[in-house]
PDB file of C-alpha atoms in Angstrom:
ATOM      1  CA  MET A   1     -16.289  -6.063  -2.675  1.00 73.00           C
ATOM      2  CA  LYS A   2     -14.189  -3.593  -4.489  1.00 92.00           C
ATOM      3  CA  HIS A   3     -11.881  -1.816  -1.908  1.00 98.00           C
ATOM      4  CA  LEU A   4     -10.330   0.677  -3.991  1.00 98.00           C
ATOM      5  CA  GLN A   5     -12.261   3.548  -5.784  1.00 97.00           C
ATOM      6  CA  HIS A   6     -11.568   6.611  -8.100  1.00 97.00           C
ATOM      7  CA  THR A   7     -14.984   8.318  -6.641  1.00 97.00           C
ATOM      8  CA  ASP A   8     -15.787   9.678  -3.408  1.00 97.00           C
ATOM      9  CA  ILE A   9     -16.235   7.647  -0.521  1.00 97.00           C
ATOM     10  CA  ASN A  10     -19.642   7.824   1.065  1.00 94.00           C
ATOM     11  CA  TYR A  11     -19.213   6.523   4.285  1.00 92.00           C
ATOM     12  CA  SER A  12     -22.538   7.305   5.398  1.00 92.00           C
ATOM     13  CA  GLU A  13     -24.139   4.759   3.008  1.00 92.00           C
ATOM     14  CA  LEU A  14     -21.386   2.253   3.873  1.00 92.00           C
ATOM     15  CA  PHE A  15     -22.230   2.611   7.440  1.00 93.00           C
ATOM     16  CA  ASP A  16     -25.804   1.948   6.936  1.00 91.00           C
ATOM     17  CA  GLU A  17     -25.087  -1.233   5.309  1.00 88.00           C
ATOM     18  CA  PHE A  18     -23.371  -2.129   8.609  1.00 85.00           C
ATOM     19  CA  ARG A  19     -26.248  -3.007  10.755  1.00 87.00           C
ATOM     20  CA  HIS A  20     -26.269  -6.403  12.230  1.00 92.00           C
ATOM     21  CA  PRO A  21     -28.428  -7.933  15.027  1.00 94.00           C
ATOM     22  CA  ASN A  22     -25.299  -9.169  17.124  1.00 95.00           C
ATOM     23  CA  SER A  23     -23.257  -6.039  16.694  1.00 96.00           C
ATOM     24  CA  GLY A  24     -23.530  -3.776  19.919  1.00 97.00           C
ATOM     25  CA  ALA A  25     -20.455  -1.865  18.527  1.00 97.00           C
ATOM     26  CA  VAL A  26     -19.969  -0.566  15.096  1.00 96.00           C
ATOM     27  CA  VAL A  27     -16.800   1.680  14.628  1.00 97.00           C
ATOM     28  CA  LEU A  28     -16.199   3.731  11.649  1.00 97.00           C
ATOM     29  CA  PHE A  29     -12.644   5.163  10.936  1.00 98.00           C
ATOM     30  CA  SER A  30     -12.356   7.845   8.084  1.00 97.00           C
ATOM     31  CA  GLY A  31      -8.703   8.777   7.255  1.00 97.00           C
ATOM     32  CA  GLU A  32      -8.974  12.282   5.814  1.00 97.00           C
ATOM     33  CA  VAL A  33      -6.632  14.775   3.906  1.00 97.00           C
ATOM     34  CA  ARG A  34      -4.992  17.169   6.076  1.00 96.00           C
ATOM     35  CA  ASP A  35      -3.961  20.647   5.101  1.00 97.00           C
ATOM     36  CA  ASN A  36      -0.412  20.617   6.235  1.00 96.00           C
ATOM     37  CA  ASN A  37       2.361  17.746   6.705  1.00 93.00           C
ATOM     38  CA  LYS A  38       5.387  18.237   8.570  1.00 91.00           C
ATOM     39  CA  GLY A  39       5.208  21.954   8.629  1.00 93.00           C
ATOM     40  CA  ARG A  40       4.217  22.277   5.025  1.00 96.00           C
ATOM     41  CA  GLU A  41       1.083  23.190   3.544  1.00 97.00           C
ATOM     42  CA  VAL A  42      -0.688  20.558   1.597  1.00 97.00           C
ATOM     43  CA  THR A  43      -2.877  21.366  -1.337  1.00 98.00           C
ATOM     44  CA  HIS A  44      -4.341  18.027  -1.983  1.00 98.00           C
ATOM     45  CA  LEU A  45      -3.322  14.301  -2.084  1.00 97.00           C
ATOM     46  CA  GLU A  46      -3.209  11.689  -5.354  1.00 98.00           C
ATOM     47  CA  TYR A  47      -3.083   7.742  -4.136  1.00 98.00           C
ATOM     48  CA  GLU A  48      -1.615   5.286  -6.764  1.00 97.00           C
ATOM     49  CA  ALA A  49      -2.209   1.432  -6.243  1.00 98.00           C
ATOM     50  CA  TYR A  50      -1.163  -1.701  -7.772  1.00 97.00           C
ATOM     51  CA  GLU A  51      -4.947  -2.253  -7.898  1.00 97.00           C
ATOM     52  CA  PRO A  52      -5.377  -5.903  -8.180  1.00 97.00           C
ATOM     53  CA  MET A  53      -2.824  -6.967  -5.659  1.00 97.00           C
ATOM     54  CA  ALA A  54      -4.002  -4.033  -3.362  1.00 98.00           C
ATOM     55  CA  ASN A  55      -7.659  -4.974  -3.540  1.00 98.00           C
ATOM     56  CA  LYS A  56      -6.828  -8.732  -2.953  1.00 97.00           C
ATOM     57  CA  MET A  57      -4.457  -8.111   0.107  1.00 98.00           C
ATOM     58  CA  ILE A  58      -7.519  -5.513   1.857  1.00 98.00           C
ATOM     59  CA  ALA A  59      -9.868  -8.338   1.170  1.00 98.00           C
ATOM     60  CA  GLY A  60      -7.323 -10.864   3.003  1.00 98.00           C
ATOM     61  CA  ILE A  61      -6.750  -8.476   5.865  1.00 98.00           C
ATOM     62  CA  LEU A  62     -10.527  -8.129   6.341  1.00 98.00           C
ATOM     63  CA  GLU A  63     -11.024 -11.861   6.414  1.00 98.00           C
ATOM     64  CA  GLU A  64      -8.137 -12.213   8.811  1.00 98.00           C
ATOM     65  CA  ALA A  65      -9.423  -9.235  11.323  1.00 98.00           C
ATOM     66  CA  LYS A  66     -12.818 -10.808  11.100  1.00 98.00           C
ATOM     67  CA  SER A  67     -11.653 -14.027  12.504  1.00 98.00           C
ATOM     68  CA  ARG A  68      -9.029 -12.882  14.724  1.00 98.00           C
ATOM     69  CA  PHE A  69     -11.385 -10.260  16.476  1.00 98.00           C
ATOM     70  CA  LYS A  70     -14.789 -12.157  15.914  1.00 97.00           C
ATOM     71  CA  LEU A  71     -16.173  -9.551  13.843  1.00 98.00           C
ATOM     72  CA  ASN A  72     -19.858  -9.581  12.492  1.00 97.00           C
ATOM     73  CA  GLN A  73     -18.795  -7.187   9.676  1.00 96.00           C
ATOM     74  CA  ALA A  74     -15.655  -5.590   8.237  1.00 97.00           C
ATOM     75  CA  ALA A  75     -15.146  -3.127   5.215  1.00 97.00           C
ATOM     76  CA  CYS A  76     -12.246  -0.882   4.052  1.00 98.00           C
ATOM     77  CA  VAL A  77     -12.612   1.110   1.023  1.00 98.00           C
ATOM     78  CA  HIS A  78      -9.345   3.287  -0.005  1.00 98.00           C
ATOM     79  CA  ARG A  79      -9.673   6.151  -2.546  1.00 98.00           C
ATOM     80  CA  LEU A  80      -7.443   6.461  -5.588  1.00 98.00           C
ATOM     81  CA  GLY A  81      -6.526   9.442  -7.589  1.00 98.00           C
ATOM     82  CA  LYS A  82      -7.034  13.210  -6.545  1.00 98.00           C
ATOM     83  CA  VAL A  83      -8.408  13.733  -2.812  1.00 98.00           C
ATOM     84  CA  GLU A  84      -8.885  17.460  -1.834  1.00 98.00           C
ATOM     85  CA  ILE A  85      -8.385  18.892   1.750  1.00 98.00           C
ATOM     86  CA  SER A  86     -10.679  17.204   4.171  1.00 97.00           C
ATOM     87  CA  GLY A  87     -11.659  14.448   1.723  1.00 97.00           C
ATOM     88  CA  CYS A  88     -12.093  10.897   2.744  1.00 97.00           C
ATOM     89  CA  ALA A  89      -8.762   8.834   1.648  1.00 98.00           C
ATOM     90  CA  VAL A  90      -9.931   5.830   3.498  1.00 98.00           C
ATOM     91  CA  VAL A  91     -12.563   4.159   5.447  1.00 98.00           C
ATOM     92  CA  VAL A  92     -12.735   1.050   7.832  1.00 98.00           C
ATOM     93  CA  ILE A  93     -15.704  -0.258   9.323  1.00 98.00           C
ATOM     94  CA  THR A  94     -15.605  -2.754  12.248  1.00 98.00           C
ATOM     95  CA  GLY A  95     -19.055  -4.371  13.753  1.00 97.00           C
ATOM     96  CA  ALA A  96     -18.761  -6.486  16.640  1.00 98.00           C
ATOM     97  CA  GLY A  97     -20.597  -7.533  19.807  1.00 97.00           C
ATOM     98  CA  HIS A  98     -18.766  -5.419  22.040  1.00 97.00           C
ATOM     99  CA  ARG A  99     -16.973  -2.377  21.502  1.00 98.00           C
ATOM    100  CA  LYS A 100     -13.214  -3.767  22.641  1.00 98.00           C
ATOM    101  CA  GLU A 101     -13.285  -5.932  19.550  1.00 98.00           C
ATOM    102  CA  ALA A 102     -14.797  -3.364  17.125  1.00 98.00           C
ATOM    103  CA  TYR A 103     -11.896  -0.679  18.285  1.00 98.00           C
ATOM    104  CA  ASP A 104      -9.104  -3.115  18.339  1.00 98.00           C
ATOM    105  CA  ALA A 105      -9.979  -4.631  14.988  1.00 98.00           C
ATOM    106  CA  ASN A 106     -10.474  -1.275  13.293  1.00 98.00           C
ATOM    107  CA  ARG A 107      -7.045  -0.202  14.435  1.00 98.00           C
ATOM    108  CA  TYR A 108      -5.583  -3.582  13.247  1.00 98.00           C
ATOM    109  CA  ILE A 109      -7.078  -2.947   9.998  1.00 98.00           C
ATOM    110  CA  ILE A 110      -6.041   0.517   9.149  1.00 97.00           C
ATOM    111  CA  ASP A 111      -2.646  -0.294  10.357  1.00 96.00           C
ATOM    112  CA  ARG A 112      -2.152  -3.114   8.264  1.00 97.00           C
ATOM    113  CA  VAL A 113      -3.629  -1.454   4.942  1.00 97.00           C
ATOM    114  CA  LYS A 114      -1.210   1.624   5.831  1.00 95.00           C
ATOM    115  CA  ASN A 115       1.903  -0.335   6.144  1.00 94.00           C
ATOM    116  CA  ASP A 116       1.411  -3.598   4.106  1.00 95.00           C
ATOM    117  CA  VAL A 117      -0.659  -2.737   0.923  1.00 97.00           C
ATOM    118  CA  PRO A 118       0.831  -1.618  -2.379  1.00 97.00           C
ATOM    119  CA  ILE A 119      -0.820   2.063  -2.451  1.00 98.00           C
ATOM    120  CA  TRP A 120       1.264   5.216  -2.434  1.00 97.00           C
ATOM    121  CA  LYS A 121       0.369   8.844  -1.430  1.00 97.00           C
ATOM    122  CA  HIS A 122       1.552  11.695  -3.660  1.00 97.00           C
ATOM    123  CA  GLU A 123       1.517  14.880  -1.573  1.00 96.00           C
ATOM    124  CA  PHE A 124       1.369  18.336  -3.183  1.00 98.00           C
ATOM    125  CA  PHE A 125       2.242  21.338  -1.453  1.00 97.00           C
ATOM    126  CA  THR A 126       1.195  24.993  -1.795  1.00 97.00           C
ATOM    127  CA  ASP A 127       5.019  25.885  -3.023  1.00 96.00           C
ATOM    128  CA  GLY A 128       4.390  23.875  -6.074  1.00 97.00           C
ATOM    129  CA  THR A 129       6.503  20.929  -5.157  1.00 96.00           C
ATOM    130  CA  SER A 130       5.212  17.337  -4.721  1.00 96.00           C
ATOM    131  CA  GLU A 131       6.675  14.258  -2.516  1.00 94.00           C
ATOM    132  CA  TRP A 132       5.628  10.538  -2.460  1.00 93.00           C
ATOM    133  CA  GLY A 133       4.654   9.609   1.031  1.00 87.00           C
ATOM    134  CA  GLN A 134       7.113   7.192   2.751  1.00 74.00           C
ATOM    135  CA  ASN A 135       5.282   6.574   5.777  1.00 55.00           C
ATOM    136  CA  CYS A 136       5.773   2.981   5.971  1.00 50.00           C
ATOM    137  CA  ASP A 137       5.632   2.152   9.788  1.00 52.00           C
ATOM    138  CA  CYS A 138       5.989  -1.514   9.151  1.00 42.00           C
ATOM    139  CA  MET A 139       4.562  -3.012  12.461  1.00 48.00           C
ATOM    140  CA  THR A 140       5.041  -6.160  11.200  1.00 42.00           C
ATOM    141  CA  ASP A 141       7.883  -8.009   9.560  1.00 41.00           C
ATOM    142  CA  ALA A 142       5.674  -9.490   6.957  1.00 40.00           C
ATOM    143  CA  ASN A 143       7.985 -10.517   4.676  1.00 39.00           C
ATOM    144  CA  GLU A 144      11.377 -11.813   4.227  1.00 37.00           C
ATOM    145  CA  THR A 145      12.423  -9.791   0.836  1.00 38.00           C
ATOM    146  CA  GLY A 146      14.961  -7.567   2.038  1.00 38.00           C
ATOM    147  CA  HIS A 147      12.428  -4.875   2.374  1.00 41.00           C
ATOM    148  CA  LYS A 148      14.259  -2.355   4.796  1.00 41.00           C
ATOM    149  CA  HIS A 149      11.973  -0.807   7.178  1.00 40.00           C
ATOM    150  CA  HIS A 150      11.490   2.766   7.307  1.00 41.00           C
ATOM    151  CA  HIS A 151      10.249   4.626  10.584  1.00 37.00           C
ATOM    152  CA  HIS A 152       8.405   7.739   9.790  1.00 38.00           C
ATOM    153  CA  GLU A 153       5.798   9.972  11.190  1.00 38.00           C
ATOM    154  CA  GLU A 154       2.207   8.425  11.239  1.00 39.00           C
ATOM    155  CA  ALA A 155       0.009  10.177   8.973  1.00 39.00           C
TER     156      ALA A 155
ATOM    157  CA  MET B   1      23.412 -19.405 -22.125  1.00 74.00           C
ATOM    158  CA  ASP B   2      21.815 -16.135 -23.121  1.00 89.00           C
ATOM    159  CA  LYS B   3      20.827 -13.726 -20.969  1.00 92.00           C
ATOM    160  CA  LYS B   4      16.922 -13.134 -20.686  1.00 93.00           C
ATOM    161  CA  THR B   5      15.086 -10.208 -20.651  1.00 96.00           C
ATOM    162  CA  ILE B   6      12.850  -9.315 -17.501  1.00 97.00           C
ATOM    163  CA  LYS B   7       9.954  -6.655 -17.731  1.00 98.00           C
ATOM    164  CA  ILE B   8       9.578  -4.753 -14.671  1.00 98.00           C
ATOM    165  CA  VAL B   9       6.659  -2.764 -13.689  1.00 98.00           C
ATOM    166  CA  CYS B  10       7.339   0.549 -11.305  1.00 98.00           C
ATOM    167  CA  PHE B  11       4.963   2.452  -9.237  1.00 97.00           C
ATOM    168  CA  ALA B  12       5.019   5.614  -7.550  1.00 96.00           C
ATOM    169  CA  GLY B  13       8.509   7.408  -6.725  1.00 93.00           C
ATOM    170  CA  LEU B  14      10.177   4.584  -8.815  1.00 95.00           C
ATOM    171  CA  GLN B  15       8.960   5.823 -11.996  1.00 96.00           C
ATOM    172  CA  LYS B  16      11.216   9.123 -11.490  1.00 95.00           C
ATOM    173  CA  TYR B  17      14.128   7.035 -12.323  1.00 97.00           C
ATOM    174  CA  PHE B  18      12.780   3.950 -14.630  1.00 97.00           C
ATOM    175  CA  GLY B  19       9.289   5.297 -16.104  1.00 97.00           C
ATOM    176  CA  ALA B  20       6.174   2.959 -15.585  1.00 97.00           C
ATOM    177  CA  GLU B  21       8.135   0.110 -17.064  1.00 97.00           C
ATOM    178  CA  THR B  22      11.609  -0.881 -17.818  1.00 98.00           C
ATOM    179  CA  SER B  23      13.679  -3.835 -18.568  1.00 97.00           C
ATOM    180  CA  VAL B  24      16.918  -5.842 -17.576  1.00 96.00           C
ATOM    181  CA  ALA B  25      18.839  -8.591 -18.830  1.00 96.00           C
ATOM    182  CA  VAL B  26      19.773 -11.091 -16.430  1.00 96.00           C
ATOM    183  CA  GLU B  27      21.433 -14.768 -16.616  1.00 95.00           C
ATOM    184  CA  PRO B  28      18.885 -17.733 -16.770  1.00 92.00           C
ATOM    185  CA  GLU B  29      19.911 -18.626 -13.304  1.00 94.00           C
ATOM    186  CA  ALA B  30      19.228 -14.897 -11.654  1.00 96.00           C
ATOM    187  CA  THR B  31      17.434 -14.307  -8.690  1.00 97.00           C
ATOM    188  CA  TYR B  32      15.454 -11.302  -7.876  1.00 97.00           C
ATOM    189  CA  SER B  33      18.262  -9.952  -5.840  1.00 96.00           C
ATOM    190  CA  ASP B  34      19.982  -9.895  -9.434  1.00 96.00           C
ATOM    191  CA  VAL B  35      17.361  -7.731 -11.035  1.00 97.00           C
ATOM    192  CA  VAL B  36      17.509  -5.164  -8.066  1.00 97.00           C
ATOM    193  CA  THR B  37      21.595  -5.096  -8.570  1.00 97.00           C
ATOM    194  CA  GLU B  38      21.049  -4.510 -12.582  1.00 96.00           C
ATOM    195  CA  LEU B  39      18.608  -1.622 -11.622  1.00 97.00           C
ATOM    196  CA  VAL B  40      20.999   0.051  -9.330  1.00 97.00           C
ATOM    197  CA  THR B  41      23.964  -0.283 -11.969  1.00 96.00           C
ATOM    198  CA  ALA B  42      21.333   1.222 -14.523  1.00 96.00           C
ATOM    199  CA  ASN B  43      20.297   3.967 -12.310  1.00 97.00           C
ATOM    200  CA  PRO B  44      22.643   4.370  -9.215  1.00 97.00           C
ATOM    201  CA  GLU B  45      20.575   7.450  -7.861  1.00 97.00           C
ATOM    202  CA  ALA B  46      17.857   4.964  -7.310  1.00 96.00           C
ATOM    203  CA  GLU B  47      19.663   2.766  -5.019  1.00 96.00           C
ATOM    204  CA  GLU B  48      18.286   4.154  -1.751  1.00 94.00           C
ATOM    205  CA  VAL B  49      14.512   3.700  -2.752  1.00 93.00           C
ATOM    206  CA  LEU B  50      15.629   0.050  -4.638  1.00 96.00           C
ATOM    207  CA  ASN B  51      16.812  -1.080  -1.544  1.00 94.00           C
ATOM    208  CA  SER B  52      13.454  -0.377   0.497  1.00 94.00           C
ATOM    209  CA  CYS B  53      11.432  -1.902  -2.439  1.00 95.00           C
ATOM    210  CA  ARG B  54       9.574  -5.379  -2.150  1.00 96.00           C
ATOM    211  CA  ILE B  55       9.012  -7.333  -5.355  1.00 97.00           C
ATOM    212  CA  ALA B  56       5.525  -8.758  -6.534  1.00 98.00           C
ATOM    213  CA  VAL B  57       5.123 -11.600  -8.811  1.00 97.00           C
ATOM    214  CA  LYS B  58       1.517 -12.615  -9.742  1.00 95.00           C
ATOM    215  CA  GLU B  59       0.051 -10.489  -6.984  1.00 95.00           C
ATOM    216  CA  GLU B  60       2.092 -12.029  -4.394  1.00 95.00           C
ATOM    217  CA  PHE B  61       5.429 -10.944  -2.652  1.00 96.00           C
ATOM    218  CA  VAL B  62       8.301 -12.820  -3.340  1.00 97.00           C
ATOM    219  CA  SER B  63      11.919 -13.455  -1.769  1.00 97.00           C
ATOM    220  CA  LEU B  64      14.898 -11.582  -2.940  1.00 96.00           C
ATOM    221  CA  SER B  65      16.764 -14.938  -2.779  1.00 96.00           C
ATOM    222  CA  ASP B  66      14.324 -16.693  -5.205  1.00 96.00           C
ATOM    223  CA  LYS B  67      15.244 -17.687  -8.727  1.00 96.00           C
ATOM    224  CA  LEU B  68      13.168 -16.002 -11.173  1.00 95.00           C
ATOM    225  CA  GLU B  69      12.968 -19.473 -13.177  1.00 91.00           C
ATOM    226  CA  SER B  70       9.916 -18.849 -15.521  1.00 92.00           C
ATOM    227  CA  VAL B  71       9.027 -15.461 -14.399  1.00 95.00           C
ATOM    228  CA  ASP B  72       9.412 -12.926 -17.108  1.00 94.00           C
ATOM    229  CA  THR B  73       7.559  -9.689 -15.375  1.00 97.00           C
ATOM    230  CA  LEU B  74       7.827  -8.567 -11.847  1.00 97.00           C
ATOM    231  CA  PHE B  75       6.457  -5.743 -10.223  1.00 98.00           C
ATOM    232  CA  LEU B  76       8.419  -3.395  -7.889  1.00 97.00           C
ATOM    233  CA  ILE B  77       6.874  -2.234  -4.827  1.00 96.00           C
ATOM    234  CA  PRO B  78       8.123   0.605  -3.003  1.00 95.00           C
ATOM    235  CA  PRO B  79       7.054   1.125   0.699  1.00 94.00           C
ATOM    236  CA  SER B  80       3.457   1.485   1.133  1.00 94.00           C
ATOM    237  CA  SER B  81       2.117   4.983   2.126  1.00 92.00           C
ATOM    238  CA  GLY B  82      -1.781   4.494   2.245  1.00 89.00           C
ATOM    239  CA  GLY B  83      -3.960   6.069   4.595  1.00 88.00           C
TER     240      GLY B  83
END
């Protein structure tokens, strides 16, 4: 499955694919573009990725989550390019027998994607300026490369 | 021995300092850390962001202390900010 796309994410269609006879709980998280960040008015966002690596890493995170939380299904699709206010930037869907696993796995997947996967957010503001996002919360110490952990506000 | 040239692919905010691609010349026995040092020398204003970057080769993260050996292209990965 391709986990990155330059066109709108139709999460209703994705959700419909997530029927499974053993899934009593299916959780859908949609990360959407806010019209403000840290007190500044946002006009839109643009996402960039190191695509082959990001796609491969998301696939790996989903496989790990499926095994760890005993999921029946897991999906994640992230937008690239320009995303308008209220547009869907990322969607995560998890299906499990019961809600606890579906919720926990969903949170785990979105946190890993935000923190680890080489995808970058470029925020554009109403005053004409722009800024690259740096909201790496680094919940895990996943590497030993000297990557200094920044602690920023959750988007 | 002569230095070898390493191609570096940059993303996101790093492109402000180095463009989409740059290169540095390093000793044959150099580590990834030496590459970062060369980049800081080339553009001291980028030091803070360079120190927060990870390095990937063939779509896998590598350790700064590893030697480049046969590697001639690397990808400099600033802190992720997806979602």
